[in-house]
């Protein structure tokens, strides 16, 4: 199969359709629904909800193209042994990580709030990477999963743009992966951070990666589907 191109900034990204994956970062209730960790930090979580519809369209296109889809979740063991004390103390929250909240224990694996929202729920065969930090490569098996599948390029969606998406894209870039971040599929609680975080990725000739959008990604992924049938 020939290489394909996704329309992106700072310039179109060429990719091998056998070596591309979709990575969806932390689309968990704790970040996008009221009563979760995001809201406990003082954020208006409705700011992130506009990402759900374009993300679900890209997810459907990735599934139709039969490319690997990988989901991540930020959170901790129930005994919190993998949570740095500094992270637990940060913000001096009344109800914080590990405490009982309206959706169960905050950012704890197995809690209702920790899980992925129903609109983007993984199906069988889609790995879910549980990560204790902001970056999806830190203390996880994501790199191994990608290497075993020969992945070189990732289409990146999820939240939040300037925290877990940025950290992960930087980690991926240093490991030699090419990431294209879809502007309408990533979200921030702060409109200014959203704008600047996307600028930062594509500045200086694409210092960390590329920026595109759901429609452009779907166009490119639909070419894989066409070629394969
Ligand atoms: C944050 C994340 N913002 N998934 N996590 O704490 O971006």
XYZ file of N, CA, C and O in Angstrom, residues 19-225:
828
model
N 1.296 1.657 9.423
C 2.065 2.004 10.617
C 1.473 3.192 11.368
O 2.188 3.949 12.003
N 0.166 3.369 11.247
C -0.486 4.487 11.933
C -1.492 3.946 12.945
O -2.111 2.896 12.717
N -1.625 4.657 14.060
C -2.584 4.266 15.109
C -3.305 5.505 15.598
O -2.823 6.632 15.427
N -4.457 5.279 16.215
C -5.187 6.357 16.895
C -4.938 6.216 18.393
O -5.125 5.130 18.952
N -4.531 7.320 19.022
C -4.314 7.336 20.471
C -5.317 8.315 21.086
O -5.310 9.502 20.746
N -6.163 7.805 21.971
C -7.160 8.664 22.635
C -6.776 8.781 24.107
O -6.764 7.786 24.842
N -6.479 10.003 24.509
C -5.903 10.234 25.832
C -6.959 10.672 26.858
O -7.625 11.709 26.690
N -7.127 9.858 27.885
C -7.826 10.244 29.129
C -9.235 10.803 28.942
O -9.633 11.744 29.661
N -10.004 10.226 28.010
C -11.402 10.687 27.863
C -12.242 10.004 28.948
O -13.138 9.206 28.683
N -11.936 10.356 30.193
C -12.528 9.741 31.376
C -13.572 10.668 31.989
O -13.468 11.893 31.883
N -14.525 10.053 32.697
C -15.529 10.879 33.392
C -14.846 11.882 34.319
O -15.311 12.998 34.477
N -13.756 11.485 34.945
C -13.094 12.363 35.911
C -12.656 13.696 35.296
O -12.474 14.675 36.025
N -12.481 13.732 33.991
C -12.060 14.986 33.361
C -13.179 15.694 32.623
O -13.149 16.919 32.485
N -14.159 14.944 32.109
C -15.146 15.581 31.227
C -16.559 15.627 31.804
O -17.446 16.163 31.156
N -16.753 15.047 32.989
C -18.101 15.086 33.563
C -18.083 15.826 34.909
O -17.072 15.800 35.622
N -19.206 16.465 35.249
C -19.272 17.141 36.556
C -19.078 16.136 37.698
O -19.471 14.982 37.587
N -18.442 16.592 38.776
C -18.254 15.746 39.955
C -16.946 14.985 39.947
O -16.667 14.224 40.871
N -16.121 15.190 38.907
C -14.853 14.469 38.806
C -13.660 15.318 39.219
O -13.799 16.433 39.735
N -12.486 14.759 38.960
C -11.235 15.412 39.354
C -11.101 16.798 38.712
O -10.685 17.753 39.367
N -11.463 16.894 37.431
C -11.337 18.183 36.722
C -12.117 19.269 37.424
O -11.617 20.383 37.630
N -13.340 18.931 37.826
C -14.175 19.930 38.503
C -13.641 20.240 39.903
O -13.670 21.387 40.349
N -13.096 19.198 40.568
C -12.545 19.428 41.911
C -11.379 20.421 41.891
O -11.091 21.089 42.876
N -10.709 20.483 40.734
C -9.598 21.429 40.601
C -10.100 22.840 40.302
O -9.301 23.751 40.105
N -11.426 22.987 40.218
C -12.001 24.319 40.005
C -12.312 24.626 38.552
O -12.559 25.780 38.199
N -12.304 23.607 37.699
C -12.504 23.844 36.271
C -13.970 23.685 35.858
O -14.720 22.946 36.482
N -14.300 24.350 34.751
C -15.608 24.194 34.122
C -15.477 23.083 33.078
O -14.955 23.305 31.987
N -15.947 21.881 33.430
C -15.694 20.722 32.564
C -16.490 20.775 31.260
O -16.167 20.053 30.312
N -17.498 21.653 31.205
C -18.265 21.741 29.954
C -17.372 22.210 28.798
O -17.664 21.960 27.639
N -16.272 22.854 29.132
C -15.307 23.319 28.108
C -14.766 22.161 27.269
O -14.321 22.363 26.150
N -14.752 20.965 27.851
C -14.128 19.828 27.149
C -15.127 19.029 26.328
O -14.727 18.207 25.507
N -16.411 19.280 26.536
C -17.412 18.369 25.958
C -17.527 18.481 24.436
O -17.957 17.552 23.776
N -17.078 19.610 23.881
C -17.150 19.768 22.421
C -16.204 18.795 21.704
O -16.315 18.586 20.507
N -15.271 18.198 22.444
C -14.326 17.260 21.798
C -14.986 15.893 21.545
O -14.489 15.120 20.723
N -16.072 15.602 22.245
C -16.607 14.230 22.222
C -17.125 13.842 20.831
O -16.815 12.757 20.327
N -17.880 14.744 20.208
C -18.477 14.405 18.903
C -17.389 14.194 17.830
O -17.371 13.137 17.169
N -16.456 15.155 17.634
C -15.409 14.890 16.635
C -14.541 13.677 16.977
O -14.148 12.909 16.094
N -14.265 13.490 18.270
C -13.486 12.287 18.670
C -14.227 11.016 18.263
O -13.607 10.051 17.787
N -15.532 11.002 18.455
C -16.258 9.754 18.149
C -16.298 9.521 16.643
O -16.275 8.368 16.193
N -16.293 10.596 15.856
C -16.245 10.411 14.391
C -14.877 9.857 13.975
O -14.789 8.987 13.105
N -13.815 10.374 14.573
C -12.465 9.878 14.238
C -12.317 8.426 14.696
O -11.749 7.583 13.983
N -12.873 8.122 15.876
C -12.810 6.746 16.373
C -13.524 5.798 15.404
O -12.999 4.717 15.068
N -14.684 6.205 14.910
C -15.422 5.359 13.954
C -14.603 5.173 12.675
O -14.551 4.063 12.113
N -13.948 6.235 12.217
C -13.139 6.149 10.986
C -11.934 5.229 11.190
O -11.560 4.460 10.293
N -11.327 5.296 12.366
C -10.172 4.436 12.656
C -10.599 2.972 12.700
O -9.903 2.084 12.183
N -11.760 2.735 13.320
C -12.257 1.348 13.378
C -12.588 0.850 11.981
O -12.288 -0.296 11.632
N -13.189 1.712 11.152
C -13.539 1.300 9.784
C -12.275 1.021 8.971
O -12.255 0.125 8.119
N -11.227 1.789 9.226
C -9.959 1.602 8.495
C -9.152 0.447 9.069
O -8.102 0.080 8.523
N -9.609 -0.076 10.206
C -8.946 -1.210 10.848
C -7.527 -0.893 11.298
O -6.636 -1.746 11.220
N -7.302 0.342 11.741
C -5.985 0.675 12.297
C -6.057 0.486 13.816
O -7.145 0.550 14.407
N -4.905 0.262 14.467
C -4.932 0.096 15.928
C -5.471 1.349 16.636
O -5.156 2.473 16.244
N -6.288 1.103 17.651
C -6.805 2.185 18.501
C -6.344 1.887 19.921
O -6.534 0.763 20.413
N -5.729 2.877 20.539
C -5.233 2.695 21.910
C -5.827 3.812 22.771
O -5.829 4.979 22.368
N -6.340 3.433 23.933
C -6.930 4.406 24.862
C -6.021 4.513 26.091
O -5.384 3.516 26.476
N -5.998 5.682 26.702
C -5.290 5.791 27.980
C -6.236 6.316 29.057
O -7.256 6.943 28.758
N -5.857 6.030 30.301
C -6.577 6.576 31.454
C -5.533 6.993 32.489
O -4.606 6.220 32.777
N -5.719 8.173 33.049
C -4.858 8.584 34.167
C -5.504 8.114 35.458
O -6.704 8.332 35.668
N -4.698 7.484 36.323
C -5.261 7.060 37.598
C -4.308 6.166 38.362
O -3.208 5.858 37.894
N -4.765 5.750 39.515
C -3.862 5.083 40.455
C -4.435 3.785 41.012
O -5.640 3.553 40.978
N -3.516 2.986 41.538
C -3.910 1.756 42.229
C -4.781 2.136 43.437
O -4.572 3.192 44.037
N -5.711 1.266 43.815
C -6.548 1.584 44.981
C -5.730 1.863 46.253
O -6.153 2.646 47.108
N -4.542 1.237 46.362
C -3.730 1.519 47.557
C -2.868 2.778 47.394
O -2.104 3.130 48.296
N -2.972 3.431 46.237
C -2.261 4.686 45.925
C -0.737 4.554 45.993
O -0.026 5.564 46.071
N -0.248 3.309 45.951
C 1.200 3.112 46.074
C 1.952 3.692 44.879
O 3.164 3.940 44.966
N 1.263 3.882 43.770
C 1.926 4.440 42.573
C 1.697 5.943 42.433
O 2.030 6.530 41.399
N 1.122 6.570 43.446
C 0.855 8.012 43.379
C 1.903 8.762 44.189
O 1.992 8.563 45.401
N 2.688 9.606 43.547
C 3.692 10.349 44.315
C 3.003 11.201 45.396
O 1.974 11.827 45.109
N 3.537 11.209 46.620
C 2.939 12.041 47.678
C 2.790 13.492 47.246
O 1.839 14.171 47.649
N 3.700 13.974 46.413
C 3.603 15.360 45.930
C 2.335 15.556 45.099
O 1.696 16.593 45.167
N 1.990 14.531 44.278
C 0.779 14.632 43.455
C -0.466 14.606 44.342
O -1.428 15.331 44.096
N -0.434 13.774 45.389
C -1.590 13.671 46.290
C -1.804 14.974 47.063
O -2.941 15.354 47.344
N -0.724 15.647 47.387
C -0.828 16.861 48.204
C -1.150 18.099 47.375
O -1.698 19.075 47.911
N -0.851 18.031 46.068
C -0.942 19.226 45.212
C -2.334 19.836 45.226
O -3.339 19.151 45.097
N -2.378 21.156 45.393
C -3.661 21.868 45.328
C -4.378 21.953 46.671
O -5.318 22.725 46.813
N -3.939 21.144 47.638
C -4.573 21.164 48.969
C -6.079 20.976 48.898
O -6.837 21.678 49.576
N -6.519 20.026 48.080
C -7.955 19.861 47.849
C -8.656 19.225 49.058
O -8.087 18.355 49.714
N -9.900 19.657 49.304
C -10.717 19.028 50.368
C -11.003 17.585 49.987
O -10.916 16.665 50.785
N -11.414 17.398 48.714
C -11.616 16.048 48.159
C -10.691 15.945 46.959
O -10.826 16.692 45.993
N -9.736 15.044 47.032
C -8.747 14.929 45.960
C -8.504 13.479 45.591
O -9.322 12.590 45.907
N -7.373 13.217 44.945
C -7.056 11.875 44.451
C -7.148 10.855 45.592
O -6.571 11.047 46.666
N -7.907 9.792 45.341
C -8.036 8.710 46.328
C -9.218 8.877 47.257
O -9.659 7.921 47.887
N -9.757 10.113 47.341
C -10.908 10.340 48.231
C -12.209 9.935 47.544
O -12.275 9.870 46.316
N -13.219 9.704 48.350
C -14.539 9.336 47.813
C -15.217 10.593 47.269
O -15.353 11.592 47.966
N -15.609 10.545 45.988
C -16.332 11.661 45.369
C -17.660 11.177 44.829
O -18.027 10.015 45.017
N -18.370 12.034 44.110
C -19.692 11.641 43.583
C -19.622 10.480 42.592
O -20.621 9.801 42.369
N -18.438 10.251 41.977
C -18.313 9.140 41.007
C -17.360 8.069 41.516
O -16.678 7.407 40.755
N -17.309 7.908 42.838
C -16.401 6.929 43.434
C -15.067 7.580 43.759
O -14.947 8.810 43.748
N -14.076 6.758 44.070
C -12.789 7.323 44.492
C -12.126 8.050 43.313
O -11.992 7.521 42.210
N -11.686 9.259 43.580
C -11.187 10.149 42.529
C -9.881 9.615 41.934
O -8.931 9.303 42.678
N -9.862 9.498 40.602
C -8.683 9.041 39.840
C -8.128 7.705 40.336
O -6.919 7.482 40.294
N -9.018 6.849 40.790
C -8.587 5.516 41.245
C -9.135 4.460 40.285
O -10.315 4.490 39.923
N -8.256 3.559 39.865
C -8.643 2.508 38.913
C -9.791 1.672 39.483
O -9.738 1.254 40.637
N -10.777 1.461 38.637
C -11.949 0.694 39.060
C -13.115 1.578 39.453
O -14.251 1.125 39.480
N -12.849 2.850 39.748
C -13.941 3.766 40.118
C -14.695 4.190 38.864
O -14.124 4.256 37.774
N -15.969 4.509 39.040
C -16.817 4.928 37.917
C -16.213 6.161 37.223
O -16.152 6.238 35.991
N -15.751 7.108 38.013
C -15.208 8.351 37.448
C -13.919 8.157 36.675
O -13.594 8.944 35.783
N -13.195 7.104 37.007
C -11.903 6.851 36.351
C -12.085 6.285 34.944
O -11.190 6.364 34.112
N -13.253 5.744 34.684
C -13.416 5.014 33.422
C -13.708 5.965 32.247
O -14.062 7.128 32.427
N -13.569 5.397 31.058
C -13.746 6.154 29.815
C -15.237 6.400 29.584
O -16.076 5.543 29.886
N -15.548 7.571 29.037
C -16.961 7.923 28.817
C -17.592 6.958 27.802
O -16.906 6.472 26.892
N -18.893 6.703 27.948
C -19.550 5.691 27.089
C -19.429 6.003 25.599
O -19.302 5.085 24.781
N -19.444 7.284 25.232
C -19.400 7.665 23.814
C -18.139 7.170 23.117
O -18.121 7.001 21.891
N -17.067 6.971 23.889
C -15.769 6.614 23.288
C -15.262 5.305 23.877
O -14.049 5.041 23.858
N -16.186 4.493 24.393
C -15.749 3.316 25.151
C -14.990 2.322 24.268
O -15.392 2.067 23.134
N -13.877 1.798 24.755
C -13.088 0.830 23.961
C -13.906 -0.419 23.638
O -14.760 -0.833 24.420
N -13.599 -1.014 22.482
C -14.182 -2.318 22.146
C -13.075 -3.361 22.273
O -11.886 -3.023 22.409
N -13.463 -4.625 22.219
C -12.487 -5.715 22.340
C -11.357 -5.513 21.344
O -11.597 -5.170 20.179
N -10.139 -5.736 21.804
C -8.976 -5.624 20.919
C -8.330 -4.253 20.955
O -7.269 -4.059 20.351
N -8.955 -3.287 21.645
C -8.358 -1.946 21.752
C -7.694 -1.820 23.129
O -8.393 -1.742 24.152
N -6.354 -1.808 23.169
C -5.693 -1.750 24.477
C -6.032 -0.464 25.239
O -6.144 0.606 24.635
N -6.173 -0.613 26.549
C -6.341 0.541 27.440
C -5.085 0.607 28.306
O -4.767 -0.354 29.014
N -4.390 1.707 28.219
C -3.137 1.885 28.958
C -3.432 2.728 30.198
O -3.840 3.885 30.081
N -3.252 2.136 31.374
C -3.431 2.879 32.618
C -2.118 3.539 32.995
O -1.091 2.860 33.134
N -2.171 4.841 33.159
C -0.927 5.596 33.400
C -1.025 6.350 34.727
O -2.049 6.951 35.023
N 0.042 6.325 35.519
C 0.003 7.038 36.786
C 0.333 8.526 36.649
O 0.090 9.298 37.561
N 0.884 8.903 35.502
C 1.315 10.286 35.337
C 0.570 10.980 34.217
O -0.449 10.501 33.721
N 1.111 12.097 33.804
C 0.499 12.867 32.723
C 0.905 12.279 31.365
O 0.113 12.230 30.431
N 2.149 11.863 31.230
C 2.622 11.290 29.976
C 2.204 9.827 29.862
O 2.280 9.068 30.834
N 1.783 9.419 28.655
C 1.310 8.043 28.475
C 2.447 7.037 28.340
O 2.206 5.826 28.326
N 3.687 7.522 28.238
C 4.828 6.600 28.145
C 5.450 6.328 29.517
O 6.147 5.336 29.683
N 5.204 7.207 30.480
C 5.857 7.092 31.780
C 5.270 5.930 32.600
O 4.088 5.933 32.942
N 6.129 4.930 32.855
C 5.758 3.768 33.682
C 4.545 3.022 33.110
O 3.678 2.552 33.865
N 4.495 2.910 31.768
C 3.440 2.132 31.113
C 4.078 1.254 30.037
O 5.270 1.379 29.744
N 3.250 0.412 29.413
C 3.741 -0.437 28.328
C 3.336 0.098 26.945
O 3.320 -0.646 25.972
N 3.038 1.397 26.871
C 2.591 1.968 25.589
C 3.645 1.801 24.494
O 3.324 1.400 23.365
N 4.897 2.086 24.823
C 5.965 1.991 23.813
C 6.063 0.568 23.260
O 6.194 0.358 22.050
N 5.960 -0.406 24.155
C 6.019 -1.818 23.747
C 4.834 -2.179 22.838
O 5.000 -2.840 21.808
N 3.669 -1.707 23.213
C 2.462 -1.975 22.410
C 2.630 -1.392 21.004
O 2.324 -2.040 19.994
N 3.149 -0.171 20.926
C 3.332 0.486 19.614
C 4.408 -0.236 18.801
O 4.236 -0.489 17.604
N 5.515 -0.591 19.462
C 6.625 -1.254 18.746
C 6.181 -2.619 18.226
O 6.497 -3.012 17.102
N 5.437 -3.352 19.043
C 4.977 -4.684 18.622
C 4.065 -4.614 17.405
O 3.947 -5.579 16.650
N 3.411 -3.482 17.221
C 2.517 -3.314 16.068
C 3.173 -2.522 14.949
O 2.513 -2.185 13.968
N 4.439 -2.167 15.116
C 5.173 -1.455 14.064
C 4.689 -0.036 13.826
O 4.865 0.524 12.738
N 4.094 0.568 14.857
C 3.531 1.916 14.682
C 4.638 2.981 14.636
O 5.572 2.965 15.439
N 4.492 3.901 13.669
C 5.430 5.031 13.544
C 4.724 6.379 13.705
O 5.351 7.377 14.048
N 3.427 6.398 13.389
C 2.673 7.661 13.374
C 1.436 7.507 14.244
O 0.789 6.454 14.212
N 1.114 8.564 15.008
C -0.103 8.511 15.823
C -0.984 9.723 15.576
O -0.488 10.860 15.537
N -2.267 9.445 15.406
C -3.291 10.486 15.405
C -3.704 10.617 16.858
O -4.059 9.620 17.499
N -3.639 11.852 17.400
C -3.832 12.016 18.838
C -5.081 12.862 19.138
O -5.241 13.964 18.612
N -5.925 12.311 20.009
C -7.135 12.994 20.495
C -7.099 12.934 22.028
O -6.375 12.106 22.590
N -7.933 13.735 22.696
C -8.092 13.566 24.135
C -7.926 14.836 24.934
O -7.907 15.942 24.412
N -7.815 14.646 26.257
C -7.736 15.795 27.155
C -6.652 15.570 28.208
O -6.318 14.431 28.504
N -6.138 16.668 28.783
C -6.307 18.026 28.329
C -5.124 18.391 27.433
O -4.031 17.838 27.592
N -5.379 19.365 26.560
C -4.399 19.659 25.517
C -3.020 19.994 26.082
O -2.010 19.434 25.643
N -3.003 20.898 27.073
C -1.697 21.385 27.531
C -1.079 20.498 28.605
O 0.070 20.727 28.998
N -1.838 19.513 29.089
C -1.281 18.648 30.148
C -0.986 17.262 29.558
O 0.105 17.009 29.045
N -1.948 16.352 29.595
C -1.628 14.970 29.215
C -1.384 14.797 27.719
O -0.569 13.966 27.317
N -2.072 15.587 26.882
C -1.819 15.478 25.438
C -0.410 15.992 25.141
O 0.386 15.318 24.472
N -0.081 17.162 25.659
C 1.249 17.732 25.389
C 2.357 16.833 25.914
O 3.343 16.561 25.223
N 2.219 16.395 27.160
C 3.272 15.570 27.757
C 3.489 14.312 26.919
O 4.627 13.923 26.631
N 2.394 13.699 26.506
C 2.496 12.457 25.726
C 3.102 12.701 24.349
O 3.957 11.924 23.881
N 2.702 13.778 23.711
C 3.242 14.076 22.372
C 4.744 14.373 22.463
O 5.532 13.942 21.609
N 5.144 15.057 23.503
C 6.586 15.325 23.688
C 7.344 14.025 23.931
O 8.425 13.813 23.378
N 6.780 13.167 24.775
C 7.425 11.869 25.024
C 7.522 11.051 23.738
O 8.539 10.407 23.465
N 6.450 11.072 22.948
C 6.415 10.301 21.691
C 7.453 10.845 20.715
O 8.180 10.081 20.062
N 7.508 12.155 20.629
C 8.455 12.806 19.718
C 9.892 12.411 20.055
O 10.684 12.077 19.161
N 10.223 12.388 21.332
C 11.590 12.025 21.736
C 11.889 10.556 21.447
O 13.051 10.165 21.330
N 10.853 9.742 21.335
C 11.052 8.319 21.021
C 10.987 8.037 19.526
O 11.013 6.882 19.104
N 10.832 9.080 18.727
C 10.881 8.907 17.275
C 9.541 8.712 16.593
O 9.493 8.445 15.395
N 8.447 8.853 17.350
C 7.119 8.750 16.727
C 6.714 10.104 16.161
O 7.115 11.147 16.679
N 5.881 10.050 15.108
C 5.324 11.275 14.549
C 3.872 11.371 15.000
O 3.094 10.436 14.786
N 3.513 12.503 15.616
C 2.153 12.683 16.130
C 1.455 13.808 15.403
O 2.026 14.887 15.229
N 0.213 13.548 15.026
C -0.632 14.623 14.511
C -1.795 14.790 15.484
O -2.546 13.849 15.752
N -1.880 15.982 16.071
C -2.877 16.290 17.096
C -4.065 16.960 16.415
O -3.891 17.921 15.664
N -5.264 16.461 16.674
C -6.462 16.999 16.020
C -7.065 18.099 16.897
O -7.560 17.826 18.001
N -7.014 19.334 16.388
C -7.343 20.511 17.200
C -8.747 20.442 17.797
O -8.953 20.844 18.953
N -9.727 19.935 17.037
C -11.099 19.893 17.561
C -11.367 18.646 18.401
O -12.439 18.505 18.990
N -10.403 17.750 18.475
C -10.550 16.512 19.266
C -9.721 16.549 20.535
O -9.630 15.543 21.243
N -9.064 17.677 20.801
C -8.346 17.844 22.067
C -8.924 19.073 22.753
O -9.343 20.018 22.093
N -8.963 19.047 24.089
C -9.618 20.142 24.788
C -8.881 20.564 26.039
O -8.177 19.770 26.670
N -9.074 21.859 26.356
C -8.479 22.437 27.561
C -9.572 23.155 28.334
O -10.549 23.623 27.755
N -9.395 23.275 29.660
C -10.324 24.073 30.454
C -10.093 25.563 30.217
O -10.884 26.392 30.638
N -8.965 25.885 29.565
C -8.576 27.282 29.369
C -8.409 27.568 27.868
O -7.457 27.056 27.257
N -9.312 28.360 27.272
C -9.231 28.616 25.826
C -7.848 29.115 25.397
O -7.333 28.732 24.338
N -7.229 29.942 26.197
C -5.910 30.482 25.835
C -4.843 29.367 25.810
O -3.975 29.327 24.940
N -4.929 28.468 26.763
C -3.970 27.348 26.785
C -4.170 26.457 25.557
O -3.224 25.928 24.986
N -5.433 26.262 25.183
C -5.737 25.436 24.011
C -5.035 26.027 22.777
O -4.351 25.322 22.034
N -5.216 27.320 22.602
C -4.650 27.983 21.421
C -3.116 27.886 21.437
O -2.489 27.470 20.456
N -2.545 28.235 22.570
C -1.080 28.293 22.642
C -0.472 26.882 22.591
O 0.567 26.673 21.960
N -1.123 25.936 23.222
C -0.581 24.563 23.221
C -0.511 24.022 21.795
O 0.459 23.349 21.415
N -1.533 24.307 21.000
C -1.521 23.838 19.607
C -0.451 24.575 18.813
O 0.259 23.967 18.004
N -0.317 25.881 19.052
C 0.747 26.660 18.384
C 2.117 26.056 18.700
O 2.983 25.945 17.835
N 2.309 25.687 19.948
C 3.622 25.179 20.380
C 4.008 23.897 19.663
O 5.175 23.674 19.354
N 3.016 23.050 19.414
C 3.305 21.760 18.765
C 3.831 21.968 17.348
O 4.810 21.353 16.923
N 3.182 22.873 16.635
C 3.481 23.003 15.199
C 4.495 24.093 14.885
O 4.885 24.256 13.722
N 4.928 24.868 15.902
C 5.902 25.943 15.662
C 7.251 25.357 15.271
O 7.497 24.148 15.448
N 8.097 26.198 14.736
C 9.488 25.832 14.430
C 9.553 24.595 13.531
O 10.339 23.672 13.765
N 8.672 24.572 12.528
C 8.701 23.462 11.578
C 8.110 22.178 12.114
O 8.359 21.103 11.582
N 7.309 22.295 13.187
C 6.702 21.095 13.791
C 7.646 20.520 14.830
O 8.039 19.357 14.733
N 7.931 21.336 15.847
C 8.978 20.934 16.807
C 8.610 19.671 17.588
O 9.472 18.857 17.920
N 7.297 19.501 17.882
C 6.852 18.259 18.531
C 5.979 17.400 17.624
O 5.745 16.230 17.917
N 5.415 18.018 16.576
C 4.511 17.249 15.722
C 3.706 18.132 14.792
O 4.129 19.224 14.434
N 2.532 17.637 14.453
C 1.654 18.307 13.500
C 0.313 18.590 14.165
O -0.060 17.908 15.126
N -0.426 19.556 13.598
C -1.783 19.848 14.064
C -2.720 19.765 12.861
O -2.424 20.307 11.796
N -3.822 19.046 13.061
C -4.799 18.914 11.992
C -6.194 18.961 12.634
O -6.350 19.527 13.722
N -7.191 18.385 11.985
C -8.545 18.394 12.553
C -9.242 17.080 12.199
O -8.743 16.290 11.387
N -10.409 16.887 12.803
C -11.122 15.603 12.635
C -11.420 15.324 11.170
O -11.187 14.207 10.687
N -11.933 16.308 10.449
C -12.323 16.051 9.055
C -11.127 15.638 8.206
O -11.240 14.720 7.373
N -9.989 16.296 8.399
C -8.795 15.940 7.613
C -8.324 14.531 7.965
O -7.911 13.761 7.084
N -8.382 14.197 9.246
C -7.960 12.848 9.653
C -8.902 11.799 9.072
O -8.456 10.748 8.583
N -10.191 12.095 9.098
C -11.181 11.138 8.574
C -10.971 10.954 7.067
O -11.024 9.829 6.551
N -10.692 12.044 6.365
C -10.382 11.950 4.915
C -9.230 10.981 4.684
O -9.298 10.101 3.830
N -8.156 11.180 5.453
C -6.956 10.350 5.265
C -7.246 8.892 5.639
O -6.870 7.968 4.905
N -7.950 8.691 6.754
C -8.235 7.313 7.196
C -9.183 6.614 6.222
O -9.089 5.397 6.024
N -10.061 7.374 5.586
C -10.994 6.735 4.642
C -10.266 6.250 3.393
O -10.737 5.348 2.710
N -9.118 6.820 3.108
C -8.306 6.320 1.988
C -7.783 4.913 2.290
O -7.673 4.075 1.403
N -7.433 4.677 3.535
C -6.967 3.336 3.926
C -8.092 2.339 3.677
O -7.900 1.297 3.079
N -9.285 2.712 4.102
C -10.455 1.853 3.952
C -10.672 1.527 2.472
O -10.829 0.372 2.102
